[in-house]
Short mmCIF file of C-alpha atoms in Angstrom, two decimals:
data_model
loop_
_atom_site.label_atom_id
_atom_site.label_comp_id
_atom_site.label_asym_id
_atom_site.label_seq_id
_atom_site.Cartn_x
_atom_site.Cartn_y
_atom_site.Cartn_z
CA MET N 1 -17.08 -5.05 -7.62
CA THR N 2 -19.65 -7.32 -6.01
CA GLY N 3 -18.70 -9.74 -3.28
CA VAL N 4 -19.32 -12.75 -5.57
CA LYS N 5 -17.01 -11.39 -8.28
CA GLN N 6 -14.33 -10.62 -5.72
CA GLN N 7 -14.53 -14.17 -4.40
CA LEU N 8 -14.18 -15.59 -7.92
CA VAL N 9 -11.19 -13.38 -8.67
CA LEU N 10 -9.54 -14.43 -5.40
CA ILE N 11 -10.12 -18.10 -6.22
CA TYR N 12 -8.56 -17.66 -9.67
CA MET N 13 -5.68 -15.72 -8.12
CA ILE N 14 -4.98 -18.51 -5.63
CA LEU N 15 -5.14 -21.16 -8.36
CA GLY N 16 -2.86 -19.10 -10.57
CA THR N 17 -0.36 -18.70 -7.76
CA VAL N 18 -0.35 -22.44 -7.10
CA ILE N 19 0.33 -23.07 -10.79
CA LEU N 20 3.00 -20.35 -10.81
CA SER N 21 4.73 -21.95 -7.84
CA MET N 22 5.30 -25.06 -9.94
CA PHE N 23 7.59 -23.09 -12.24
CA VAL N 24 8.88 -20.20 -10.11
CA PRO N 25 10.27 -20.71 -6.57
CA ILE N 26 8.12 -18.84 -4.05
CA ASP N 27 9.26 -18.36 -0.46
CA TRP N 28 5.83 -18.72 1.13
CA GLN N 29 7.13 -18.73 4.70
CA THR N 30 9.09 -15.48 4.41
CA GLN N 31 6.29 -13.73 2.54
CA ALA N 32 3.76 -14.77 5.16
CA LYS N 33 6.08 -13.61 7.96
CA VAL N 34 6.58 -10.19 6.38
CA LEU N 35 2.85 -9.61 5.92
CA ARG N 36 2.04 -11.03 9.35
CA ASP N 37 4.52 -8.72 11.09
CA CYS N 38 3.21 -5.63 9.27
CA ILE N 39 -0.41 -6.44 10.08
CA ILE N 40 0.33 -7.27 13.71
CA MET N 41 2.21 -3.98 14.10
CA ALA N 42 -0.72 -1.99 12.71
CA TRP N 43 -3.21 -3.79 14.95
CA VAL N 44 -1.12 -3.44 18.10
CA VAL N 45 -0.72 0.28 17.46
CA GLY N 46 -4.43 0.54 16.69
CA VAL N 47 -5.56 -1.22 19.85
CA VAL N 48 -3.24 0.87 22.05
CA ASN N 49 -4.29 4.06 20.27
CA PHE N 50 -8.04 3.37 20.47
CA ALA N 51 -8.28 1.66 23.85
CA TYR N 52 -5.71 3.51 25.94
CA LEU N 53 -4.81 6.80 24.27
CA GLY N 54 -8.18 7.94 22.97
CA GLY N 55 -6.78 8.39 19.47
CA GLY N 56 -4.02 10.67 20.74
CA LEU N 57 -1.42 9.19 18.39
CA ASN N 58 -3.49 10.37 15.43
CA ARG N 59 -3.11 13.99 16.48
CA LEU N 60 0.58 13.57 17.21
CA LEU N 61 1.78 11.35 14.35
CA GLY N 62 -0.72 11.87 11.54
CA ILE N 63 0.19 13.87 8.44
CA ARG N 64 -0.73 17.51 9.02
CA PRO N 65 -0.03 19.40 5.79
CA ARG N 66 2.62 22.12 5.98
CA ALA N 67 3.01 21.74 9.76
CA PRO N 68 6.59 20.81 10.74
CA LEU N 69 5.42 18.17 13.23
CA GLY N 70 3.21 16.71 10.51
CA LEU N 71 6.30 15.42 8.71
CA LEU N 72 6.42 12.60 11.27
CA GLY N 73 3.28 11.25 9.66
CA ILE N 74 5.15 10.36 6.47
CA ILE N 75 6.49 7.28 8.24
CA PHE N 76 3.98 6.75 11.06
CA SER N 77 0.57 7.60 9.57
CA PRO N 78 0.15 4.23 7.75
CA LEU N 79 0.00 2.59 11.19
CA LEU N 80 -2.73 4.97 12.41
CA HIS N 81 -6.45 4.81 11.64
CA ARG N 82 -9.57 6.76 12.59
CA ASN N 83 -11.27 3.77 14.20
CA ALA N 84 -11.45 -0.03 14.14
CA GLY N 85 -13.60 -0.03 11.01
CA HIS N 86 -10.99 2.00 9.15
CA LEU N 87 -8.25 -0.42 10.23
CA ILE N 88 -10.30 -3.48 9.25
CA ALA N 89 -11.09 -1.96 5.84
CA ASN N 90 -7.38 -1.49 5.10
CA THR N 91 -6.12 -4.82 6.42
CA LEU N 92 -7.37 -7.15 3.66
CA PRO N 93 -6.33 -4.92 0.70
CA PHE N 94 -2.90 -4.49 2.27
CA ALA N 95 -2.53 -8.25 2.71
CA ILE N 96 -3.63 -9.05 -0.86
CA LEU N 97 -1.70 -6.32 -2.68
CA GLY N 98 1.33 -6.62 -0.42
CA TRP N 99 1.43 -10.33 -1.20
CA LEU N 100 1.21 -9.67 -4.95
CA VAL N 101 4.16 -7.27 -4.68
CA LEU N 102 6.08 -9.86 -2.67
CA LEU N 103 5.47 -12.45 -5.42
CA GLN N 104 7.76 -10.38 -7.64
CA GLY N 105 10.61 -10.55 -5.15
CA ILE N 106 11.10 -10.07 -1.43
CA ASP N 107 14.31 -8.04 -1.80
CA ASN N 108 12.60 -4.98 -3.23
CA PHE N 109 9.44 -5.11 -1.12
CA TYR N 110 10.74 -2.80 1.60
CA ALA N 111 12.30 -0.39 -0.90
CA ILE N 112 9.07 -0.22 -2.90
CA SER N 113 7.09 0.40 0.30
CA LEU N 114 9.49 3.16 1.39
CA ALA N 115 9.33 4.83 -2.03
CA ILE N 116 5.54 4.86 -1.85
CA LEU N 117 5.52 6.21 1.72
CA LEU N 118 7.89 9.04 0.79
CA VAL N 119 5.98 10.14 -2.31
CA SER N 120 2.55 9.69 -0.75
CA GLY N 121 3.55 11.35 2.52
CA LEU N 122 5.45 14.30 1.05
CA GLY N 123 2.81 14.89 -1.62
CA THR N 124 0.06 14.91 1.00
CA TRP N 125 2.09 17.12 3.35
CA ILE N 126 2.80 19.70 0.64
CA PHE N 127 -0.50 19.74 -1.27
CA GLY N 128 -3.04 18.20 1.13
CA ARG N 129 -6.02 19.87 2.74
CA SER N 130 -5.73 21.20 6.28
CA ALA N 131 -6.67 18.00 8.10
CA ILE N 132 -5.04 15.03 9.81
CA HIS N 133 -4.38 12.38 7.16
CA LEU N 134 -4.23 8.81 8.44
CA GLY N 135 -4.20 5.20 7.31
CA ALA N 136 -2.46 2.70 5.08
CA SER N 137 -4.53 3.52 1.99
CA GLY N 138 -1.71 5.58 0.45
CA LEU N 139 0.53 2.50 0.67
CA ILE N 140 -2.24 0.29 -0.72
CA PHE N 141 -2.77 2.57 -3.72
CA GLY N 142 0.99 2.63 -4.18
CA TYR N 143 1.01 -1.14 -4.53
CA LEU N 144 -1.79 -0.78 -7.08
CA GLY N 145 0.25 1.71 -9.09
CA TYR N 146 3.38 -0.43 -8.91
CA LEU N 147 1.68 -3.64 -10.04
CA ILE N 148 -0.14 -1.97 -12.92
CA ALA N 149 2.99 -0.13 -14.09
CA ARG N 150 5.04 -3.33 -13.93
CA GLY N 151 2.49 -5.03 -16.16
CA TYR N 152 3.08 -2.30 -18.73
CA LEU N 153 6.87 -2.01 -18.39
CA GLU N 154 7.85 -5.68 -18.08
CA VAL N 155 5.58 -7.66 -20.33
CA THR N 156 5.57 -11.18 -18.93
CA LEU N 157 2.75 -13.56 -18.18
CA MET N 158 3.23 -12.98 -14.46
CA THR N 159 3.29 -9.15 -14.48
CA ILE N 160 0.37 -8.89 -16.90
CA GLY N 161 -1.61 -11.43 -14.88
CA LEU N 162 -1.00 -9.55 -11.62
CA ALA N 163 -1.95 -6.22 -13.21
CA PHE N 164 -5.15 -7.81 -14.55
CA VAL N 165 -6.03 -9.21 -11.12
CA VAL N 166 -5.59 -5.89 -9.31
CA MET N 167 -7.64 -4.09 -11.95
CA LEU N 168 -10.47 -6.57 -11.44
CA LEU N 169 -10.25 -6.38 -7.67
CA TYR N 170 -9.75 -2.65 -7.15
CA GLY N 171 -10.35 -0.87 -10.45
CA ASP N 172 -13.60 0.56 -9.11
CA GLN N 173 -11.64 2.39 -6.39
CA PHE N 174 -9.70 4.63 -8.77
CA TRP N 175 -12.27 7.40 -8.39
CA THR N 176 -11.06 7.88 -4.81
CA MET N 177 -7.85 9.42 -6.22
CA LEU N 178 -9.86 12.39 -7.52
CA PRO N 179 -10.38 15.65 -5.56
CA ASP N 180 -13.49 15.50 -3.42
CA SER N 181 -15.42 17.63 -0.97
CA GLU N 182 -13.59 19.43 1.83
CA GLU N 183 -15.82 17.62 4.33
CA THR N 184 -14.87 14.08 3.26
CA THR N 185 -12.89 11.87 5.62
CA LEU N 186 -11.30 10.19 2.60
CA SER N 187 -7.73 11.29 1.87
CA TRP N 188 -7.78 11.36 -1.92
CA GLU N 189 -4.40 13.12 -1.72
CA ALA N 190 -2.77 10.09 -0.06
CA HIS N 191 -4.44 7.80 -2.61
CA MET N 192 -3.28 9.84 -5.61
CA PHE N 193 0.29 10.45 -4.45
CA GLY N 194 0.58 6.86 -3.22
CA PHE N 195 -0.40 5.61 -6.67
CA LEU N 196 2.16 7.95 -8.25
CA GLY N 197 4.78 6.67 -5.79
CA GLY N 198 4.11 3.10 -6.91
CA VAL N 199 4.42 4.07 -10.57
CA LEU N 200 7.69 5.88 -9.81
CA ALA N 201 9.05 2.79 -8.06
CA ALA N 202 8.20 0.67 -11.10
CA TYR N 203 9.70 3.15 -13.59
CA ASN N 204 12.88 3.95 -11.65
CA PRO N 205 14.86 0.86 -10.56
CA ILE N 206 17.87 3.09 -9.78
CA PHE N 207 15.79 4.85 -7.12
CA LEU N 208 14.89 1.46 -5.65
CA GLU N 209 18.53 0.44 -5.58
CA GLN N 210 19.40 3.61 -3.67
CA LEU N 211 16.62 2.92 -1.17
CA ASN N 212 17.79 -0.69 -0.82
CA ARG N 213 21.30 0.50 0.00
CA PHE N 214 19.91 2.96 2.52
CA LEU N 215 17.82 0.28 4.22
CA ALA N 216 20.77 -2.12 4.25
CA SER N 217 22.86 0.51 6.04
CA LEU N 218 20.41 0.83 8.93
#
């Protein structure tokens, strides 16, 4: 999508959210705090990793398929990126899609995110190419899958509108879920399994309840 079209969609999305807030209570402050904390964490880790560790955390905590130590990447790899450009490229989509997920309820946001991380991470670890897989794109594609599936499963003006918005904004990125060359730095595995994780979270509320109970016990 061109930059002009993206700007128009974002304007319509903001206007729609303002109108929605007239009828549905939205906790703007909590939503902003959640997104702010996630983004700050990723940037702090990124700066330390790039400036002081020479990318050493990538080798230690990235997803390395079928390597026992690579299992650590299921939780930590979304905070790690190849370089500053990679981190910048993931920040805005995470903020937009994370916010759209939060609009449907703060309570499930962490459970949805954990479900996506588990499916994306395990799928990449089991089936991925022999490489170090990094970045928040698996989580971002998971939010895409969740929002689109919710628009299909729960037919309301809000869920359909959100699904329509994400299709307009990021529909042209779906091709990155398809297998690509061995030389590519793009982790299509994380994209594909992340998307499937989001769909699973939307289809299986019992799974989300179990994850919510687990998170509440921590």
